[in-house]
Amino acid sequence: MAAQSARLLVYFLTAAWLAVENEYIALASTTLSLRLIHRFSDEAAKALKFSPSETNGSAGVSSWRKKSKDYYRVLLSNDLHRQKMKLGSHYQLLFPSQGSNTVSFGNDFGWLHYTWIDIGTPNVSFLVALDTGSDLLWVPCDCIQCAPLSGAYYSSLDIDLNEYNPSDSTTSKHLSCSHQLCESGPNCKSPKQQCPYNINYYTESTSSSGLLVEDMLNLASGSDNTSNTSVQAPVIIGCGMKQSGGYLDGVAPDGLLGLGLGEISVPSILAKAGLVRNSFSMCFNEDGSGRIFFGDLGLATQQSTSFLPLDGTYKTYIVGVEACCIGNSCLKLTSFRALIDSGASFTFLPDEVYEKTVNEFDRHVNATRSSFEGYPWKYCYKSSLQELPKVPSVTLMFPLNNSFVVHNPVFIINGSQGVDGFCLAIQPTDEDIGTIGQNYMTGYRMVFDRENLKLAWSRSNCQDLGDSKTMSVTSPPDGTPSNPLPTNEQQRTPGGHAVSPAVAGRAPAKPSAASTQLISSRFCLLRLLPELLLLLNIISAFKANTGIL
């Protein structure tokens, strides 16, 4: 009897397996197909229940097929809508609600570029420094130790600067220690505690600390040749209760807008929210004016070079310079990595590259070497003319013969009778990574294409940026004096920036062949699930009838 039952079990199992195997083979040999229906066909209109008004009046769907002018109008409208969806952003460009203009106030404000931004509801205005070398947007807030905010303290301002108070904004929210962007979370006593922050910048004793909040950053868009559209974007803001070092001496007294690659930076948040493409541009003009646009990918004709990872991750905007060129001579062994840092007033080269570059410049310049008291640069020259004499060009060469010609490589020293002299505006650093500061970006539209991890540039007067002619902008306060000359104490040290370990989110790569096969296998298993359940039922029934399992 047991032998007979065993043979019966084998029969059932074999039959069940053959059924499953045949189903698998049939599935593998089956070609799946779908019938395509045009979205504006009669059938589509009926299936989607278009009303007569939506299908060209009382004629209904029959006239829809005749491709009337309304047909083409709707078709074009939908194409444009799909194009915007493809771009993955709501707006082509965004800029601060007071305008895209930026400005340098010279020595009063550390030779950095600033722009006015509006935060909170009701909004409060802040004059923030633009820093591609750091990530966090912070402003003076509930101050314990902040820089003076009285306009009378600064010769460049005729209005007072503001202090942020989160309790005065109806849209502010505390950021808890459990938030994914709270780096100090592990050190908090409770997950519900408000997230603290503390940024120590490279410059000695320069820092900002306080608490993180979320509030609205007021922006504007004018990308459709219409009046500007107001946009409110929730961003993370550092409530800077305590500053030190340079931040008490005129550098970013009213806050700093970090534009780095970290997830907490404003460009990262705007792109992640789908408001703009993951890119932004800044332009610096010779007169100290400039522009900033979020979402700007630049021109098709611009030159570019790839960003380089640091310790295997893309933490900040680092590029690889292949050679420094003076005039027509490109110097050997002058390759180096450089941080593109708008938060550094001037440019710094690693020691060995610096020596080769300045010596070659000195060999080509037709002027007498001199020194000027109080100026940090070593290679300075006396001028006997009232105007700047011709100086050799300085060019940075990037891979694929992409050249970056420095528009104005020297710093002019003016006297009572005109130009007294000039200095090559480069300083050495003992770091392996140099810094290309804003002085060497002058005359360029610099595009930080985070989407493609590239730095791009094109010559610009800062007035020809995309749709900027249709954008109404609000200028910073009038009465900005000519920039006074910097002193040793007022220069930023190389790499004056903070780098967040957070890395901006990147689009996932295409799935590998292995992952595609895994997905296909899982689909087949799911497709065969009914047959496998049938097999289990047969075994269970056999067990109940024979009692041998």
Coordinates of C-alpha atoms in Angstrom, one line a residue:
M1 CA 0.0 0.0 0.0
A2 CA 2.9 2.4 0.9
A3 CA 4.6 1.6 -2.4
Q4 CA 1.4 2.3 -4.3
S5 CA 0.9 5.6 -2.5
A6 CA 4.5 6.6 -3.2
R7 CA 4.0 5.9 -6.9
L8 CA 0.8 7.9 -6.8
L9 CA 2.7 10.8 -5.2
V10 CA 5.4 10.7 -7.9
Y11 CA 2.7 10.8 -10.6
F12 CA 1.0 13.8 -9.1
L13 CA 4.3 15.7 -8.6
T14 CA 5.4 14.9 -12.2
A15 CA 2.1 16.0 -13.6
A16 CA 2.1 19.2 -11.6
W17 CA 5.7 20.0 -12.6
L18 CA 5.0 19.5 -16.3
A19 CA 2.1 21.9 -16.0
V20 CA 4.3 24.5 -14.5
E21 CA 7.1 23.8 -17.0
N22 CA 4.8 24.1 -20.0
E23 CA 3.4 27.3 -18.6
Y24 CA 6.9 28.7 -18.2
I25 CA 7.9 27.7 -21.8
A26 CA 4.7 29.2 -23.1
L27 CA 5.4 32.4 -21.2
A28 CA 8.9 32.6 -22.6
S29 CA 7.8 32.1 -26.2
T30 CA 4.9 34.5 -25.9
T31 CA 5.3 38.0 -27.5
L32 CA 3.5 40.7 -25.6
S33 CA 1.9 43.4 -27.7
L34 CA -0.2 46.5 -27.2
R35 CA -2.4 48.4 -29.6
L36 CA -1.4 52.0 -29.9
I37 CA -4.2 54.6 -29.9
H38 CA -3.4 58.2 -30.8
R39 CA -4.3 60.5 -27.9
F40 CA -6.5 62.7 -30.1
S41 CA -8.2 60.0 -32.1
D42 CA -12.0 59.4 -31.9
E43 CA -11.5 56.3 -29.9
A44 CA -9.3 58.1 -27.4
A45 CA -11.7 61.0 -27.1
K46 CA -14.6 58.6 -26.4
A47 CA -12.5 56.6 -23.9
L48 CA -11.4 59.7 -22.1
K49 CA -15.0 61.1 -22.2
F50 CA -14.1 64.4 -23.9
S51 CA -17.0 66.8 -23.8
P52 CA -18.2 68.4 -27.1
S53 CA -16.5 71.7 -26.1
E54 CA -13.3 69.9 -25.7
T55 CA -13.6 68.2 -29.1
N56 CA -14.2 71.3 -31.3
G57 CA -17.8 72.2 -30.4
S58 CA -21.0 70.4 -31.3
A59 CA -19.4 68.5 -34.1
G60 CA -17.9 66.2 -31.4
V61 CA -15.2 63.8 -32.0
S62 CA -15.8 63.5 -35.7
S63 CA -14.4 66.9 -36.4
W64 CA -11.5 66.2 -34.0
R65 CA -10.2 63.7 -36.6
K66 CA -10.2 66.5 -39.2
K67 CA -7.2 68.1 -37.4
S68 CA -8.8 71.6 -37.1
K69 CA -6.8 74.6 -35.8
D70 CA -8.0 73.7 -32.3
Y71 CA -6.5 70.2 -32.8
Y72 CA -3.0 71.7 -33.5
R73 CA -3.4 74.3 -30.8
V74 CA -4.0 71.6 -28.2
L75 CA -1.4 69.3 -29.7
L76 CA 1.2 72.1 -29.4
S77 CA 0.1 73.0 -25.9
N78 CA 0.5 69.4 -24.8
D79 CA 3.9 69.1 -26.5
L80 CA 5.1 72.2 -24.5
H81 CA 3.7 70.7 -21.3
R82 CA 5.5 67.4 -21.9
Q83 CA 8.7 69.3 -22.6
K84 CA 8.4 71.0 -19.3
M85 CA 7.8 67.6 -17.6
K86 CA 10.9 66.3 -19.4
L87 CA 12.9 69.2 -18.0
G88 CA 11.7 68.1 -14.6
S89 CA 11.3 71.7 -13.4
H90 CA 8.5 74.2 -12.9
Y91 CA 10.5 77.2 -13.9
Q92 CA 13.3 77.9 -16.3
L93 CA 15.0 80.4 -14.1
L94 CA 14.6 81.6 -10.5
F95 CA 16.2 84.5 -8.8
P96 CA 15.8 86.4 -5.4
S97 CA 12.5 88.2 -5.2
Q98 CA 14.3 91.6 -5.0
G99 CA 16.1 90.9 -8.3
S100 CA 19.0 88.9 -9.8
N101 CA 21.5 91.6 -9.2
T102 CA 24.6 91.0 -7.1
V103 CA 27.1 93.6 -6.0
S104 CA 30.6 93.9 -4.4
F105 CA 31.1 96.6 -1.8
G106 CA 34.9 96.3 -1.8
N107 CA 36.8 96.4 1.4
D108 CA 33.8 97.2 3.6
F109 CA 32.5 93.7 3.0
G110 CA 35.6 91.6 2.4
W111 CA 35.6 92.0 -1.4
L112 CA 32.9 89.4 -1.8
H113 CA 29.7 89.6 -3.9
Y114 CA 26.4 90.0 -2.2
T115 CA 22.7 89.9 -3.1
W116 CA 19.5 90.8 -1.3
I117 CA 17.2 87.9 -0.4
D118 CA 13.8 87.8 1.4
I119 CA 13.1 85.2 4.1
G120 CA 9.9 84.4 6.0
T121 CA 6.3 85.5 6.2
P122 CA 6.1 88.5 6.3
N123 CA 9.4 88.6 4.5
V124 CA 12.5 90.2 5.9
S125 CA 15.4 91.3 3.7
F126 CA 19.0 90.2 4.2
L127 CA 22.2 91.2 2.3
V128 CA 24.0 87.8 2.0
A129 CA 27.4 86.9 0.7
L130 CA 27.5 84.4 -2.2
D131 CA 29.7 81.4 -1.3
T132 CA 30.1 78.4 -3.6
G133 CA 32.6 77.0 -1.1
S134 CA 30.0 76.2 1.6
D135 CA 26.5 74.8 1.8
L136 CA 24.4 76.4 4.5
L137 CA 22.3 79.6 4.2
W138 CA 22.6 81.4 7.5
V139 CA 21.6 84.9 8.7
P140 CA 22.0 86.7 12.0
C141 CA 19.2 85.5 14.3
D142 CA 18.3 85.9 17.9
C143 CA 21.8 87.3 18.3
I144 CA 24.1 86.5 21.1
Q145 CA 27.2 87.6 19.2
C146 CA 26.7 89.1 15.8
A147 CA 28.3 91.8 13.6
P148 CA 27.0 95.4 13.9
L149 CA 23.8 95.7 11.8
S150 CA 23.6 99.5 11.7
G151 CA 24.1 101.0 8.3
A152 CA 26.1 103.8 9.8
Y153 CA 28.8 101.3 10.7
Y154 CA 29.4 100.7 7.0
S155 CA 30.4 103.4 4.6
S156 CA 28.8 101.4 1.7
L157 CA 25.3 101.3 3.2
D158 CA 22.6 103.8 3.8
I159 CA 20.1 101.4 5.4
D160 CA 20.3 99.1 8.4
L161 CA 20.8 95.4 8.1
N162 CA 18.2 93.0 9.5
E163 CA 18.2 90.3 12.2
Y164 CA 16.0 87.2 11.7
N165 CA 13.5 86.1 14.4
P166 CA 11.8 82.8 13.6
S167 CA 9.0 83.5 16.0
D168 CA 8.0 86.5 13.9
S169 CA 7.5 84.4 10.7
T170 CA 4.3 82.4 10.4
T171 CA 6.0 80.0 8.0
S172 CA 9.0 79.1 10.2
K173 CA 9.4 75.6 11.6
H174 CA 12.0 74.2 14.0
L175 CA 14.2 71.5 12.5
S176 CA 14.5 68.6 14.9
C177 CA 17.5 66.5 15.6
S178 CA 15.7 63.6 13.9
H179 CA 15.6 65.4 10.6
Q180 CA 17.7 63.8 7.8
L181 CA 19.6 67.1 7.2
C182 CA 20.6 67.5 10.9
E183 CA 24.3 66.6 10.9
S184 CA 24.4 67.1 14.7
G185 CA 21.6 64.6 15.3
P186 CA 23.8 61.9 16.9
N187 CA 25.0 64.4 19.5
C188 CA 21.6 65.6 20.5
K189 CA 20.1 64.6 23.9
S190 CA 16.7 63.9 22.3
P191 CA 15.4 63.3 18.7
K192 CA 12.8 66.1 19.3
Q193 CA 15.5 68.6 20.3
Q194 CA 16.0 71.5 17.9
C195 CA 18.9 70.8 15.6
P196 CA 22.1 72.8 16.4
Y197 CA 24.7 73.7 13.8
N198 CA 28.3 74.9 14.1
I199 CA 30.4 75.7 11.0
N200 CA 34.1 76.3 11.5
Y201 CA 35.5 78.0 8.3
Y202 CA 39.0 77.6 7.1
T203 CA 39.9 81.2 8.1
E204 CA 41.3 81.1 11.6
S205 CA 38.7 81.6 14.4
T206 CA 35.9 82.3 11.8
S207 CA 32.7 80.4 12.6
S208 CA 28.9 80.6 12.7
S209 CA 26.7 78.6 15.1
G210 CA 23.1 78.5 16.2
L211 CA 19.9 76.4 15.4
L212 CA 18.4 75.2 12.1
V213 CA 15.0 76.3 11.0
E214 CA 12.9 75.8 7.9
D215 CA 11.3 78.9 6.4
M216 CA 10.3 80.4 3.0
L217 CA 12.8 81.9 0.7
N218 CA 11.0 84.3 -1.6
L219 CA 12.0 84.0 -5.2
A220 CA 10.8 85.3 -8.6
S221 CA 10.6 83.8 -12.1
G222 CA 10.3 85.7 -15.4
S223 CA 11.1 82.9 -17.9
D224 CA 7.9 83.2 -20.0
N225 CA 8.2 86.8 -21.2
T226 CA 5.5 87.7 -18.7
S227 CA 5.5 89.7 -15.5
N228 CA 7.5 88.1 -12.8
T229 CA 5.9 85.2 -10.9
S230 CA 6.4 85.0 -7.2
V231 CA 7.7 81.7 -5.8
Q232 CA 8.0 80.7 -2.2
A233 CA 10.4 77.8 -1.6
P234 CA 10.8 76.2 1.9
V235 CA 14.6 76.0 2.6
I236 CA 16.8 75.2 5.6
I237 CA 18.2 78.3 7.3
G238 CA 20.8 78.6 10.0
C239 CA 19.6 80.9 12.8
G240 CA 23.1 82.3 13.4
M241 CA 23.0 83.3 17.0
K242 CA 26.8 83.5 17.4
Q243 CA 29.5 84.4 14.9
S244 CA 33.2 84.9 15.3
G245 CA 36.4 86.0 13.4
G246 CA 35.9 87.6 10.1
Y247 CA 32.1 87.5 10.5
L248 CA 32.4 90.1 13.2
D249 CA 34.7 92.3 11.1
G250 CA 32.7 93.1 8.0
V251 CA 32.7 89.8 6.1
A252 CA 29.1 88.7 5.6
P253 CA 27.6 90.7 8.5
D254 CA 24.1 90.0 7.4
G255 CA 24.5 86.3 6.5
L256 CA 25.9 84.0 3.9
L257 CA 24.2 82.0 1.1
G258 CA 26.0 78.7 0.7
L259 CA 25.7 77.4 -2.9
G260 CA 27.7 74.2 -2.5
L261 CA 26.8 70.6 -3.5
G262 CA 25.5 69.6 0.0
E263 CA 21.9 68.5 0.3
I264 CA 21.2 71.4 2.7
S265 CA 22.2 74.1 0.2
V266 CA 19.6 76.3 -1.5
P267 CA 20.4 75.0 -5.1
S268 CA 20.1 71.4 -3.9
I269 CA 16.7 72.0 -2.2
L270 CA 15.3 74.0 -5.2
A271 CA 16.3 71.2 -7.6
K272 CA 15.0 68.4 -5.4
A273 CA 11.7 70.1 -5.2
G274 CA 11.5 70.2 -9.0
L275 CA 11.4 74.0 -9.1
V276 CA 14.4 74.4 -11.4
R277 CA 17.1 72.3 -13.1
N278 CA 20.0 71.3 -10.9
S279 CA 22.2 74.1 -12.0
F280 CA 22.9 77.8 -11.3
S281 CA 25.0 80.6 -12.7
M282 CA 26.8 83.7 -11.4
C283 CA 28.2 86.5 -13.4
F284 CA 30.8 89.0 -12.1
N285 CA 31.4 92.3 -13.9
E286 CA 34.4 94.6 -13.7
D287 CA 32.4 97.4 -12.0
G288 CA 31.5 95.1 -9.1
S289 CA 28.0 94.3 -10.3
G290 CA 26.8 90.8 -11.3
R291 CA 23.9 88.4 -11.6
I292 CA 22.7 85.1 -10.1
F293 CA 20.2 82.7 -11.6
F294 CA 19.0 79.3 -10.3
G295 CA 18.3 76.8 -13.0
D296 CA 20.6 78.3 -15.6
L297 CA 22.4 75.7 -17.7
G298 CA 24.2 78.3 -19.8
L299 CA 24.8 78.5 -23.5
A300 CA 25.4 75.8 -26.1
T301 CA 28.7 77.5 -27.1
Q302 CA 30.2 77.7 -23.6
Q303 CA 33.3 75.8 -22.6
S304 CA 33.3 73.4 -19.7
T305 CA 35.2 71.0 -17.6
S306 CA 34.2 68.2 -15.3
F307 CA 34.1 68.5 -11.5
L308 CA 36.4 66.1 -9.7
P309 CA 35.5 63.9 -6.7
L310 CA 37.2 64.4 -3.4
D311 CA 37.9 61.2 -1.5
G312 CA 35.6 59.4 -3.9
T313 CA 32.6 61.7 -3.5
Y314 CA 31.5 65.0 -5.0
K315 CA 31.6 67.3 -2.0
T316 CA 32.4 70.6 -3.6
Y317 CA 33.3 72.3 -6.9
I318 CA 36.8 71.0 -7.6
V319 CA 38.2 71.0 -11.1
G320 CA 41.5 69.9 -12.6
V321 CA 43.8 72.5 -14.3
E322 CA 46.2 70.9 -16.8
A323 CA 48.6 73.9 -17.2
C324 CA 49.0 77.6 -16.4
C325 CA 49.9 79.7 -19.4
I326 CA 51.6 83.1 -19.5
G327 CA 51.2 84.8 -22.9
N328 CA 51.7 82.0 -25.5
S329 CA 53.8 79.9 -23.1
C330 CA 52.1 77.0 -21.3
L331 CA 54.3 75.9 -18.4
K332 CA 55.3 72.3 -17.7
L333 CA 54.5 70.7 -14.4
T334 CA 51.8 73.3 -13.5
S335 CA 48.8 71.0 -13.2
F336 CA 46.8 71.2 -10.1
R337 CA 43.3 70.8 -8.6
A338 CA 41.4 73.9 -7.7
L339 CA 38.3 74.8 -5.7
I340 CA 36.0 77.2 -7.6
D341 CA 35.0 79.5 -4.7
S342 CA 33.1 82.7 -5.0
G343 CA 33.5 83.0 -1.3
A344 CA 37.3 83.6 -1.8
S345 CA 38.1 87.1 -2.9
F346 CA 41.3 86.2 -4.7
T347 CA 43.1 83.3 -6.3
F348 CA 45.6 80.9 -4.7
L349 CA 47.9 78.4 -6.4
P350 CA 49.9 75.6 -4.8
D351 CA 53.4 76.7 -3.9
E352 CA 55.3 75.0 -6.8
V353 CA 52.7 76.0 -9.4
Y354 CA 52.8 79.5 -8.0
E355 CA 56.5 79.9 -8.3
K356 CA 56.6 78.8 -11.9
T357 CA 53.7 81.0 -12.8
V358 CA 54.8 84.2 -11.2
N359 CA 58.4 83.8 -12.4
E360 CA 57.2 83.4 -16.0
F361 CA 54.9 86.4 -15.6
D362 CA 57.8 88.5 -14.2
R363 CA 60.0 87.4 -17.2
H364 CA 57.3 88.7 -19.7
V365 CA 56.1 91.9 -18.0
N366 CA 57.5 95.2 -19.3
A367 CA 57.5 97.1 -16.0
T368 CA 59.8 97.7 -13.0
R369 CA 59.4 95.4 -10.0
S370 CA 58.3 97.3 -6.9
S371 CA 56.5 96.9 -3.6
F372 CA 53.5 98.7 -2.1
E373 CA 53.1 98.9 1.6
G374 CA 50.0 97.1 2.9
Y375 CA 49.4 94.9 -0.1
P376 CA 49.6 91.1 0.2
W377 CA 50.9 90.3 -3.3
K378 CA 54.6 89.7 -3.8
Y379 CA 54.9 90.4 -7.6
C380 CA 54.0 94.1 -8.0
Y381 CA 55.2 96.6 -10.5
K382 CA 55.6 100.4 -10.7
S383 CA 53.9 102.2 -13.6
S384 CA 55.2 105.5 -15.0
L385 CA 52.1 105.9 -17.0
Q386 CA 48.7 107.3 -16.0
E387 CA 47.1 104.1 -17.5
L388 CA 47.9 100.4 -16.9
P389 CA 50.6 99.2 -19.2
K390 CA 50.1 96.1 -21.3
V391 CA 50.6 93.0 -19.2
P392 CA 51.0 89.3 -20.3
S393 CA 47.8 87.3 -20.4
V394 CA 47.2 84.5 -17.9
T395 CA 45.3 81.4 -19.1
L396 CA 44.2 78.2 -17.3
M397 CA 44.1 75.2 -19.5
F398 CA 41.6 72.5 -18.8
P399 CA 41.2 69.0 -20.5
L400 CA 40.2 68.8 -24.1
N401 CA 41.9 72.2 -24.9
N402 CA 39.2 74.1 -23.0
S403 CA 40.9 77.4 -22.1
F404 CA 40.0 79.9 -19.4
V405 CA 41.6 83.3 -20.2
V406 CA 41.7 85.4 -17.1
H407 CA 40.1 88.7 -18.0
N408 CA 42.0 90.8 -15.6
P409 CA 44.9 88.9 -13.9
V410 CA 46.3 92.0 -12.0
F411 CA 45.1 94.3 -9.3
I412 CA 45.5 98.0 -10.1
I413 CA 46.9 100.4 -7.5
N414 CA 45.6 103.9 -8.1
G415 CA 47.3 107.0 -6.8
S416 CA 46.5 110.7 -6.8
Q417 CA 47.9 111.1 -10.4
G418 CA 46.4 107.9 -11.9
V419 CA 47.7 104.4 -11.9
D420 CA 50.7 104.0 -9.5
G421 CA 51.2 100.4 -10.3
F422 CA 49.8 96.9 -10.3
C423 CA 50.2 93.5 -8.8
L424 CA 49.7 90.0 -10.1
A425 CA 46.6 89.0 -8.1
I426 CA 47.7 85.5 -7.2
Q427 CA 48.9 84.2 -3.8
P428 CA 50.6 80.9 -2.8
T429 CA 49.1 78.3 -0.6
D430 CA 50.8 75.3 1.0
E431 CA 47.6 73.2 0.3
D432 CA 47.5 70.6 -2.5
I433 CA 44.3 72.2 -3.8
G434 CA 44.3 75.7 -5.0
T435 CA 41.5 78.2 -5.2
I436 CA 40.1 80.1 -8.1
G437 CA 38.5 83.1 -6.5
Q438 CA 35.9 85.5 -7.8
N439 CA 38.6 88.0 -9.0
Y440 CA 39.6 85.5 -11.8
M441 CA 35.9 84.9 -12.7
T442 CA 35.4 88.5 -13.6
G443 CA 33.9 89.0 -17.1
Y444 CA 32.4 85.5 -17.2
R445 CA 29.1 83.8 -16.8
M446 CA 30.1 80.9 -14.5
V447 CA 27.6 78.0 -14.7
F448 CA 27.7 75.4 -11.9
D449 CA 26.0 72.5 -13.8
R450 CA 25.4 70.1 -10.9
E451 CA 23.2 68.0 -13.0
N452 CA 26.1 67.0 -15.3
L453 CA 28.8 67.7 -12.7
K454 CA 30.5 70.3 -14.9
L455 CA 31.8 73.8 -14.6
A456 CA 31.0 75.9 -17.6
W457 CA 31.9 79.4 -18.6
S458 CA 31.3 82.0 -21.4
R459 CA 32.3 85.6 -21.7
S460 CA 29.6 88.0 -20.5
N461 CA 28.8 91.5 -19.6
C462 CA 26.3 90.2 -17.1
Q463 CA 23.4 91.7 -19.0
D464 CA 22.9 89.1 -21.6
L465 CA 21.8 86.2 -19.4
G466 CA 18.9 84.3 -21.0
D467 CA 15.7 86.2 -20.4
S468 CA 17.2 88.7 -18.1
K469 CA 16.0 91.6 -20.3
T470 CA 12.4 90.7 -19.4
M471 CA 13.1 90.4 -15.7
S472 CA 12.6 93.5 -13.5
V473 CA 15.4 93.6 -11.0
T474 CA 15.8 95.6 -7.8
S475 CA 19.3 97.1 -7.4
P476 CA 21.0 97.1 -4.0
P477 CA 21.2 100.4 -2.2
D478 CA 22.6 103.3 -4.1
G479 CA 25.6 105.3 -3.1
T480 CA 28.2 102.5 -3.3
P481 CA 31.6 104.2 -3.3
S482 CA 34.5 103.2 -5.4
N483 CA 36.1 100.1 -3.8
P484 CA 38.9 101.0 -1.4
L485 CA 42.0 98.9 -1.6
P486 CA 42.4 95.8 0.5
T487 CA 45.0 95.3 3.2
N488 CA 46.7 92.3 4.5
E489 CA 44.3 91.9 7.4
Q490 CA 41.3 92.1 5.1
Q491 CA 42.2 89.3 2.7
R492 CA 40.6 85.9 3.1
T493 CA 43.1 83.1 3.6
P494 CA 43.1 80.3 0.9
G495 CA 40.2 78.0 1.0
G496 CA 38.1 80.2 3.3
H497 CA 35.1 77.9 3.2
A498 CA 33.4 75.0 4.9
V499 CA 32.6 71.7 3.2
S500 CA 29.6 69.7 4.2
P501 CA 30.1 65.9 4.1
A502 CA 26.6 65.6 2.6
V503 CA 26.5 64.9 -1.1
A504 CA 23.8 66.3 -3.4
G505 CA 21.5 63.6 -4.7
R506 CA 22.3 62.4 -8.2
A507 CA 20.1 60.7 -10.7
P508 CA 20.5 56.9 -10.5
A509 CA 22.5 55.2 -13.2
K510 CA 20.8 52.9 -15.7
P511 CA 20.1 49.5 -14.3
S512 CA 22.8 46.9 -15.0
A513 CA 22.3 43.7 -17.0
A514 CA 22.3 41.8 -13.8
S515 CA 19.6 43.9 -12.2
T516 CA 17.5 43.7 -15.4
Q517 CA 17.7 39.9 -15.3
L518 CA 16.7 39.9 -11.6
I519 CA 13.6 41.9 -12.3
S520 CA 12.7 39.6 -15.2
S521 CA 13.1 36.5 -13.0
R522 CA 11.0 38.0 -10.3
F523 CA 8.3 38.8 -12.9
C524 CA 8.3 35.1 -14.1
L525 CA 8.0 33.8 -10.6
L526 CA 5.0 36.1 -9.9
R527 CA 3.5 35.0 -13.2
L528 CA 3.8 31.3 -12.2
L529 CA 2.4 31.9 -8.7
P530 CA -1.0 30.4 -9.5
E531 CA 0.6 27.1 -10.8
L532 CA 2.8 26.9 -7.7
L533 CA -0.2 27.3 -5.4
L534 CA -2.0 24.5 -7.4
L535 CA 1.0 22.3 -6.8
L536 CA 0.9 23.0 -3.0
N537 CA -2.9 22.2 -3.0
I538 CA -2.3 18.9 -4.7
I539 CA 0.4 17.9 -2.2
S540 CA -1.9 18.9 0.7
A541 CA -4.8 16.9 -0.7
F542 CA -2.6 13.9 -1.2
K543 CA -1.3 14.1 2.4
A544 CA -4.9 14.3 3.7
N545 CA -6.0 11.2 1.6
T546 CA -3.0 8.9 2.2
G547 CA -1.6 10.1 5.5
I548 CA 2.0 9.2 4.5
L549 CA 3.4 12.8 4.4

